[in-house]
Amino acid sequence: MIRFDETHAFLNEEEINSYQAQVTSCHAALMNKSGKGNDYVGWVEWPNTYDKEEFARIKACAERMRAMCDVFVVCGIGGSYLGARAAIEMMKGLYPQDCPEIIFMGNTFSSTYLAQVMNYLQDKEVCVNVISKSGTTTETAVAFRLLKQFMEKKYGEDAAKRIVATTDRTKGTLKELALAKGYETFVIPDDIGGRYSVITPVGLLPIAVAGIDIDALMQGLSSAYHDLNTADLTKNPAYRYAVCRRLLQHAGKDAEMLVSYEPNMSMCAEWWKQLFGESEGKEEKGILPCSATFSTDLHSLGQFIQEGKKVLFETLLLVEQPLVDLVFPKDEENRDAMNYLAGQSLNWVNQMAAQGTLEAHEESGHVPNLIITIPDMSAKTFGYLCYFFFRSCAMTCYLLDINPFNQPGVEVYKKNMFRLLGK
């Protein structure tokens, strides 16, 4: 389902295959749970082990929420919202018309944003999904207090029917609140970290509320599990991508720019940045993940990529079939001199822009390019893509001999913030 191409990255087969022994060892450590961070590898077998009963409840809850609300608020930060937002925007586009409006809160302290969202909700029919394993994540807790009070004032006792909590199975302040108030709850698995959690109830409920087929998503996940469950670098594109990243960093490329030519894929890049940045950026190791949306960002970053310091490589995330296509019209007056495109598909124009840019960056810019091609923007493809990146991220980190599943550096800012806030 996914094609991976490293032929534009100035690498050769001998270099890639030189990693085979390391990859085989790391793959075994991942599969037998003997590697670093082995308490958080529940995602590896998730396509086979997910709770089918809870999955059915997610679909039923999503239908109930869709029938009740104009706006569905997802309250969470990091992995508690990025994956769901990435999926919804990828599969529904930026302006969907056939589902509740999905709004994201709990991911910022911005008083302006929070105040404007709360004001916007006043005359809407609202449902809320609060997502936090502990219930004490500060950004989320701040937003949820505002939402909880708003919902109780607006709906009284019926507010509990409109609030869903995705949290720990047995403990934590959010779990205790949900039990006290009577919120329906879904479980964040103990052995799957936040940035890997889009395939759990964390992501599946908002995705289902948006009207996306989560059965198809899980089918894509399962297909990827079977396709990528091998250490053979000639057969596993996810591991091949991981090895190419290591080779390119050894060649001095310390930044990776994930590039899409579809604006509704930009949140996929944000999700990818958390996955790789939080997993790999430890012990003064790792590649800096950044992103761009072309051709838009060619008019801001294109000059640096083409002629600036050679510190980065690009990973193109290309889509064969867009959500919607248009044919460029003919204009009899042709004052804009654009009739040379008349009758052409705009997706074809986009593809030619991608091809021309690749040639420029590779041939005269000497910028290595890796290419990941997906067939479409369907739920099945999204599930497959998630698992592809999970596998490649785990492998690229194990090749650095670091734990892919913790984030100790994130705690530093929190300690300082709590001190300044007087907690």
Coordinates of C-alpha atoms in Angstrom, one line a residue:
M1 CA 0.0 0.0 0.0
I2 CA 2.9 2.4 0.7
R3 CA 5.8 2.8 -1.7
F4 CA 9.2 4.0 -0.4
D5 CA 11.8 5.3 -2.7
E6 CA 15.3 6.3 -1.6
T7 CA 16.8 6.7 -5.1
H8 CA 16.8 10.5 -4.9
A9 CA 18.8 10.5 -1.6
F10 CA 22.3 9.8 -2.9
L11 CA 22.4 6.5 -1.0
N12 CA 23.3 3.1 -2.4
E13 CA 22.1 -0.4 -1.7
E14 CA 25.3 -1.5 -0.1
E15 CA 25.1 1.2 2.5
I16 CA 21.5 0.3 3.3
N17 CA 22.2 -3.4 3.5
S18 CA 25.2 -2.8 5.9
Y19 CA 22.6 -2.2 8.6
Q20 CA 20.8 -5.5 8.2
A21 CA 22.4 -7.2 11.2
Q22 CA 21.6 -4.2 13.5
V23 CA 18.0 -4.1 12.1
T24 CA 17.5 -7.8 12.7
S25 CA 18.7 -7.4 16.3
C26 CA 16.5 -4.3 16.9
H27 CA 13.5 -6.0 15.3
A28 CA 13.9 -9.0 17.7
A29 CA 14.1 -6.7 20.7
L30 CA 10.9 -4.9 19.6
M31 CA 9.0 -8.1 19.0
N32 CA 10.1 -9.9 22.1
K33 CA 9.8 -6.8 24.3
S34 CA 13.5 -6.8 25.4
G35 CA 14.4 -3.4 24.1
K36 CA 14.5 0.0 25.9
G37 CA 11.0 1.2 26.8
N38 CA 9.5 -2.3 26.5
D39 CA 6.6 -1.3 28.9
Y40 CA 5.2 0.9 26.0
V41 CA 5.2 -1.4 23.0
G42 CA 1.5 -2.4 23.2
W43 CA 0.9 -0.7 19.9
V44 CA 3.0 -3.4 18.1
E45 CA 0.3 -6.1 18.5
W46 CA -2.6 -3.7 18.9
P47 CA -4.1 -4.6 15.4
N48 CA -4.6 -8.1 16.9
T49 CA -5.3 -7.3 20.6
Y50 CA -7.5 -4.3 20.7
D51 CA -10.7 -4.6 22.8
K52 CA -13.5 -5.4 20.3
E53 CA -16.2 -4.7 22.9
E54 CA -14.8 -1.3 23.6
F55 CA -14.4 -0.7 19.9
A56 CA -18.2 -1.3 19.4
R57 CA -18.9 1.1 22.3
I58 CA -16.8 3.8 20.5
K59 CA -18.9 3.5 17.4
A60 CA -22.2 3.6 19.3
C61 CA -21.0 6.6 21.4
A62 CA -19.9 8.4 18.2
E63 CA -23.3 8.0 16.6
R64 CA -24.9 9.3 19.8
M65 CA -22.6 12.3 19.8
R66 CA -23.2 13.1 16.1
A67 CA -27.0 13.1 16.7
M68 CA -26.7 15.5 19.7
C69 CA -24.2 18.2 18.7
D70 CA -23.3 20.9 16.2
V71 CA -19.8 21.1 17.7
F72 CA -17.7 18.3 19.2
V73 CA -14.9 19.6 21.4
V74 CA -11.8 17.5 21.8
C75 CA -10.0 18.6 24.9
G76 CA -6.4 17.3 25.0
I77 CA -2.8 18.1 24.2
G78 CA 0.0 16.3 22.3
G79 CA -0.8 12.8 21.4
S80 CA -4.3 13.3 22.9
Y81 CA -5.3 15.4 19.9
L82 CA -2.7 15.6 17.2
G83 CA -3.4 12.1 15.7
A84 CA -7.2 12.6 15.7
R85 CA -6.9 16.1 14.1
A86 CA -4.4 14.7 11.5
A87 CA -6.8 11.9 10.6
I88 CA -9.9 14.1 10.4
E89 CA -8.3 16.8 8.2
M90 CA -6.6 14.3 6.0
M91 CA -9.8 12.3 5.3
K92 CA -12.5 15.0 5.5
G93 CA -10.6 18.0 4.2
L94 CA -10.4 21.4 5.9
Y95 CA -14.0 22.3 5.4
P96 CA -16.2 19.2 5.9
Q97 CA -19.9 19.6 5.5
D98 CA -21.3 16.2 6.6
C99 CA -20.3 16.0 10.3
P100 CA -20.3 18.0 13.5
E101 CA -17.7 20.7 13.6
I102 CA -14.6 19.4 15.5
I103 CA -12.9 22.0 17.7
F104 CA -9.7 21.3 19.6
M105 CA -9.1 22.8 23.1
G106 CA -6.8 21.9 26.0
N107 CA -3.6 22.4 23.9
T108 CA -2.8 26.0 24.8
F109 CA -2.8 28.5 27.6
S110 CA -3.7 31.3 25.2
S111 CA -6.4 33.4 26.9
T112 CA -7.5 34.8 23.5
Y113 CA -8.0 31.4 22.0
L114 CA -9.8 30.0 25.0
A115 CA -12.1 33.0 25.4
Q116 CA -13.0 33.1 21.7
V117 CA -13.8 29.4 21.6
M118 CA -15.9 29.6 24.7
N119 CA -17.8 32.5 23.2
Y120 CA -18.3 30.7 19.9
L121 CA -19.9 27.7 21.7
Q122 CA -22.6 29.8 23.5
D123 CA -25.3 29.2 20.9
K124 CA -24.2 25.8 19.7
E125 CA -25.3 22.3 20.6
V126 CA -22.1 20.9 22.1
C127 CA -20.5 17.6 23.2
V128 CA -17.1 17.2 24.8
N129 CA -14.4 14.5 24.8
V130 CA -11.8 15.2 27.4
I131 CA -8.6 13.1 27.0
S132 CA -6.0 12.8 29.7
K133 CA -4.5 9.7 31.4
S134 CA -4.0 11.5 34.7
G135 CA -6.5 14.3 34.5
T136 CA -3.9 16.8 35.7
T137 CA -2.2 17.8 32.4
T138 CA -2.3 21.5 33.0
E139 CA -3.3 22.8 29.6
T140 CA -6.1 20.2 29.3
A141 CA -7.3 20.7 32.9
V142 CA -7.6 24.5 32.5
A143 CA -9.7 24.1 29.4
F144 CA -11.8 21.4 30.8
R145 CA -12.8 23.3 33.9
L146 CA -14.1 26.1 31.5
L147 CA -15.9 23.5 29.4
K148 CA -17.3 21.6 32.4
Q149 CA -18.8 24.7 33.9
F150 CA -20.2 25.8 30.6
M151 CA -21.8 22.4 29.9
E152 CA -23.3 22.2 33.4
K153 CA -24.7 25.7 33.1
K154 CA -26.1 25.1 29.6
Y155 CA -27.5 21.6 30.1
G156 CA -27.8 21.0 33.8
E157 CA -27.9 17.3 34.8
D158 CA -28.0 16.4 31.1
A159 CA -24.4 17.7 30.7
A160 CA -23.1 14.3 31.8
K161 CA -24.7 12.7 28.8
R162 CA -22.7 15.0 26.5
I163 CA -19.3 14.6 28.1
V164 CA -17.1 11.6 27.4
A165 CA -13.8 11.0 29.2
T166 CA -10.9 9.0 27.7
T167 CA -8.5 8.3 30.6
D168 CA -6.9 5.7 32.7
R169 CA -8.7 2.4 33.3
T170 CA -8.8 2.6 37.1
K171 CA -7.1 5.7 38.6
G172 CA -6.5 9.4 38.3
T173 CA -8.4 12.6 38.9
L174 CA -10.3 12.4 35.6
K175 CA -11.3 8.8 36.1
E176 CA -12.6 9.8 39.6
L177 CA -14.5 12.8 38.2
A178 CA -16.0 10.7 35.4
L179 CA -17.3 8.1 37.9
A180 CA -18.7 10.8 40.2
K181 CA -20.5 12.6 37.4
G182 CA -21.5 9.6 35.3
Y183 CA -19.6 10.3 32.1
E184 CA -19.1 7.5 29.7
T185 CA -15.4 6.5 29.7
F186 CA -12.9 4.9 27.4
V187 CA -9.5 3.6 28.2
I188 CA -6.0 4.9 27.4
P189 CA -4.0 1.6 27.4
D190 CA -1.2 1.5 30.0
D191 CA 1.3 0.1 27.5
I192 CA 0.7 2.7 24.7
G193 CA 2.2 6.1 25.0
G194 CA 0.4 9.3 23.9
R195 CA 2.2 9.8 20.6
Y196 CA 1.3 6.3 19.6
S197 CA -2.3 6.5 20.8
V198 CA -4.2 7.7 17.8
I199 CA -5.1 4.0 17.0
T200 CA -6.7 3.6 20.5
P201 CA -9.9 5.3 21.9
V202 CA -7.8 8.5 22.2
G203 CA -8.0 9.0 18.4
L204 CA -10.8 6.6 17.4
L205 CA -13.7 8.4 19.1
P206 CA -13.1 11.8 17.6
I207 CA -12.4 10.2 14.2
A208 CA -15.6 8.2 14.4
V209 CA -17.6 11.4 15.4
A210 CA -16.3 13.0 12.2
G211 CA -18.0 10.2 10.3
I212 CA -14.8 8.3 9.3
D213 CA -14.9 4.5 9.0
I214 CA -12.8 3.3 11.9
D215 CA -13.3 -0.3 10.9
A216 CA -11.4 0.5 7.7
L217 CA -8.7 2.3 9.7
M218 CA -8.1 -0.8 11.7
Q219 CA -8.0 -2.9 8.6
G220 CA -5.2 -0.6 7.3
L221 CA -3.4 -1.0 10.6
S222 CA -3.7 -4.8 10.4
S223 CA -2.5 -4.9 6.8
A224 CA 0.6 -2.9 7.8
Y225 CA 1.2 -5.2 10.8
H226 CA 1.4 -8.2 8.4
D227 CA 3.4 -6.4 5.7
L228 CA 5.9 -4.8 8.0
N229 CA 6.5 -7.7 10.5
T230 CA 9.8 -8.6 9.0
A231 CA 13.4 -7.6 9.6
D232 CA 14.3 -8.0 6.0
L233 CA 15.4 -4.6 4.6
T234 CA 14.5 -5.7 1.1
K235 CA 10.9 -6.3 2.2
N236 CA 10.2 -3.7 5.0
P237 CA 10.0 -0.1 3.7
A238 CA 9.4 1.2 7.3
Y239 CA 12.8 -0.2 8.4
R240 CA 14.4 0.9 5.2
Y241 CA 13.2 4.5 5.9
A242 CA 14.6 4.3 9.4
V243 CA 18.0 3.2 8.0
C244 CA 18.1 5.9 5.4
R245 CA 17.5 8.5 8.1
R246 CA 20.5 7.2 10.0
L247 CA 22.7 7.2 6.9
L248 CA 21.6 10.7 6.0
Q249 CA 22.4 12.0 9.5
H250 CA 25.8 10.4 9.3
A251 CA 26.3 12.4 6.1
G252 CA 25.6 15.6 8.1
K253 CA 21.9 16.0 7.6
D254 CA 20.6 16.9 11.0
A255 CA 17.2 18.1 10.0
E256 CA 14.4 16.3 8.2
M257 CA 11.6 18.3 6.4
L258 CA 8.4 16.3 5.9
V259 CA 6.9 17.8 2.7
S260 CA 3.3 17.4 1.5
Y261 CA 1.6 19.0 -1.5
E262 CA -1.8 18.8 0.2
P263 CA -2.8 21.4 2.8
N264 CA -5.1 19.0 4.5
M265 CA -2.1 16.8 5.2
S266 CA -0.3 19.5 7.3
M267 CA -1.6 18.2 10.6
C268 CA -0.3 14.8 9.6
A269 CA 3.1 16.5 9.6
E270 CA 2.4 18.0 13.0
W271 CA 1.6 14.5 14.4
W272 CA 4.7 13.1 12.7
K273 CA 6.9 15.9 14.3
Q274 CA 5.7 14.9 17.8
L275 CA 6.2 11.2 17.0
F276 CA 9.8 11.5 15.8
G277 CA 10.8 14.6 17.8
E278 CA 9.7 13.3 21.2
S279 CA 10.9 9.8 20.5
E280 CA 14.3 10.5 19.0
G281 CA 15.4 13.8 20.6
K282 CA 17.3 12.5 23.6
E283 CA 20.9 12.2 24.9
E284 CA 21.9 15.0 22.4
K285 CA 21.0 12.6 19.6
G286 CA 18.4 12.6 16.9
I287 CA 17.2 14.5 13.8
L288 CA 15.3 17.7 14.1
P289 CA 11.8 17.1 12.5
C290 CA 10.3 20.0 10.6
S291 CA 7.7 20.3 7.9
A292 CA 6.4 22.3 4.9
T293 CA 3.4 22.3 2.6
F294 CA 4.4 22.8 -1.0
S295 CA 3.9 24.6 -3.3
T296 CA 2.9 27.2 -0.7
D297 CA 6.1 27.1 1.4
L298 CA 8.3 27.1 -1.7
H299 CA 7.6 30.8 -1.7
S300 CA 9.0 31.2 1.8
L301 CA 11.4 28.3 2.4
G302 CA 12.2 27.3 -1.2
Q303 CA 15.2 29.6 -1.5
F304 CA 16.9 28.2 1.7
I305 CA 16.3 24.6 0.6
Q306 CA 17.7 25.2 -2.8
E307 CA 20.7 27.3 -2.0
G308 CA 21.1 27.5 1.8
K309 CA 23.3 25.6 4.2
K310 CA 23.1 21.9 3.4
V311 CA 21.8 20.7 6.8
L312 CA 18.6 19.0 5.8
F313 CA 17.0 16.3 3.7
E314 CA 13.4 16.1 2.6
T315 CA 10.9 13.3 3.0
L316 CA 8.1 13.8 0.4
L317 CA 4.7 12.4 1.5
L318 CA 3.0 12.1 -1.8
V319 CA -0.7 11.2 -2.5
E320 CA -1.7 9.5 -5.7
Q321 CA -5.4 10.2 -5.5
P322 CA -6.7 13.5 -3.9
L323 CA -10.0 13.7 -2.1
V324 CA -11.4 15.9 -4.8
D325 CA -10.1 17.0 -8.2
L326 CA -10.9 19.9 -10.6
V327 CA -10.5 20.5 -14.3
F328 CA -8.9 23.9 -15.1
P329 CA -11.4 25.9 -17.3
K330 CA -10.7 27.6 -20.6
D331 CA -11.2 31.4 -20.8
E332 CA -11.9 32.8 -24.3
E333 CA -10.2 36.1 -23.5
N334 CA -7.1 34.4 -21.9
R335 CA -5.9 37.7 -20.4
D336 CA -4.1 35.8 -17.7
A337 CA -2.3 33.6 -20.4
M338 CA -3.3 30.5 -18.5
N339 CA -5.1 28.7 -21.3
Y340 CA -2.1 26.4 -21.7
L341 CA -3.6 24.5 -18.7
A342 CA -7.2 24.5 -19.9
G343 CA -8.7 21.0 -19.7
Q344 CA -6.0 19.7 -17.3
S345 CA -6.6 18.2 -13.9
L346 CA -5.4 20.5 -11.1
N347 CA -4.1 17.4 -9.4
W348 CA -1.9 16.8 -12.5
V349 CA -0.6 20.4 -12.1
N350 CA 0.2 19.7 -8.5
Q351 CA 2.0 16.5 -9.4
M352 CA 4.1 18.4 -12.0
A353 CA 5.0 21.0 -9.4
A354 CA 6.2 18.1 -7.2
Q355 CA 8.2 16.6 -9.9
G356 CA 9.8 19.9 -11.0
T357 CA 10.7 20.7 -7.4
L358 CA 12.2 17.3 -6.7
E359 CA 14.4 17.7 -9.8
A360 CA 15.5 21.2 -8.7
H361 CA 16.3 20.2 -5.1
E362 CA 18.1 17.0 -6.1
E363 CA 20.0 18.0 -9.2
S364 CA 21.1 21.6 -8.6
G365 CA 20.3 21.9 -4.9
H366 CA 22.0 18.6 -3.9
V367 CA 19.3 18.0 -1.3
P368 CA 18.6 14.3 -0.6
N369 CA 15.0 13.3 -1.0
L370 CA 13.2 10.3 0.4
I371 CA 9.7 9.6 -1.1
I372 CA 6.8 8.0 0.7
T373 CA 3.8 7.5 -1.7
I374 CA 0.4 6.6 -0.4
P375 CA -2.5 5.7 -2.8
D376 CA -5.2 8.0 -1.3
M377 CA -6.5 9.7 1.8
S378 CA -8.8 6.9 3.0
A379 CA -9.2 5.6 6.5
K380 CA -7.5 2.3 5.5
T381 CA -4.5 4.3 4.2
F382 CA -4.3 6.4 7.3
G383 CA -4.2 3.3 9.5
Y384 CA -1.5 1.8 7.4
L385 CA 0.5 5.1 7.4
C386 CA 0.3 5.3 11.2
Y387 CA 1.7 1.8 11.7
F388 CA 4.4 2.5 9.0
F389 CA 5.6 5.5 11.0
F390 CA 5.4 3.7 14.4
R391 CA 7.6 0.9 13.1
S392 CA 10.1 3.2 11.5
C393 CA 10.2 5.5 14.5
A394 CA 10.9 2.6 16.9
M395 CA 13.6 1.2 14.6
T396 CA 15.3 4.6 14.0
C397 CA 15.5 5.1 17.8
Y398 CA 16.8 1.6 18.6
L399 CA 19.5 2.1 16.0
L400 CA 20.6 5.1 18.1
D401 CA 20.4 2.9 21.3
I402 CA 17.8 5.2 22.9
N403 CA 14.3 4.7 24.4
P404 CA 11.7 5.6 21.8
F405 CA 8.8 5.7 24.2
N406 CA 9.7 8.2 27.0
Q407 CA 10.0 12.0 27.1
P408 CA 12.1 13.0 30.1
G409 CA 12.9 16.4 28.7
V410 CA 9.2 17.5 28.6
E411 CA 9.1 17.4 32.4
V412 CA 11.7 20.2 32.8
Y413 CA 9.4 23.1 31.5
K414 CA 6.5 21.8 33.7
K415 CA 8.6 22.0 36.9
N416 CA 9.6 25.6 36.1
M417 CA 6.0 26.5 35.2
F418 CA 4.6 25.1 38.3
R419 CA 7.2 26.9 40.4
L420 CA 6.3 30.2 38.7
L421 CA 2.5 29.6 39.1
G422 CA 2.9 28.8 42.8
K423 CA 1.6 25.3 42.6

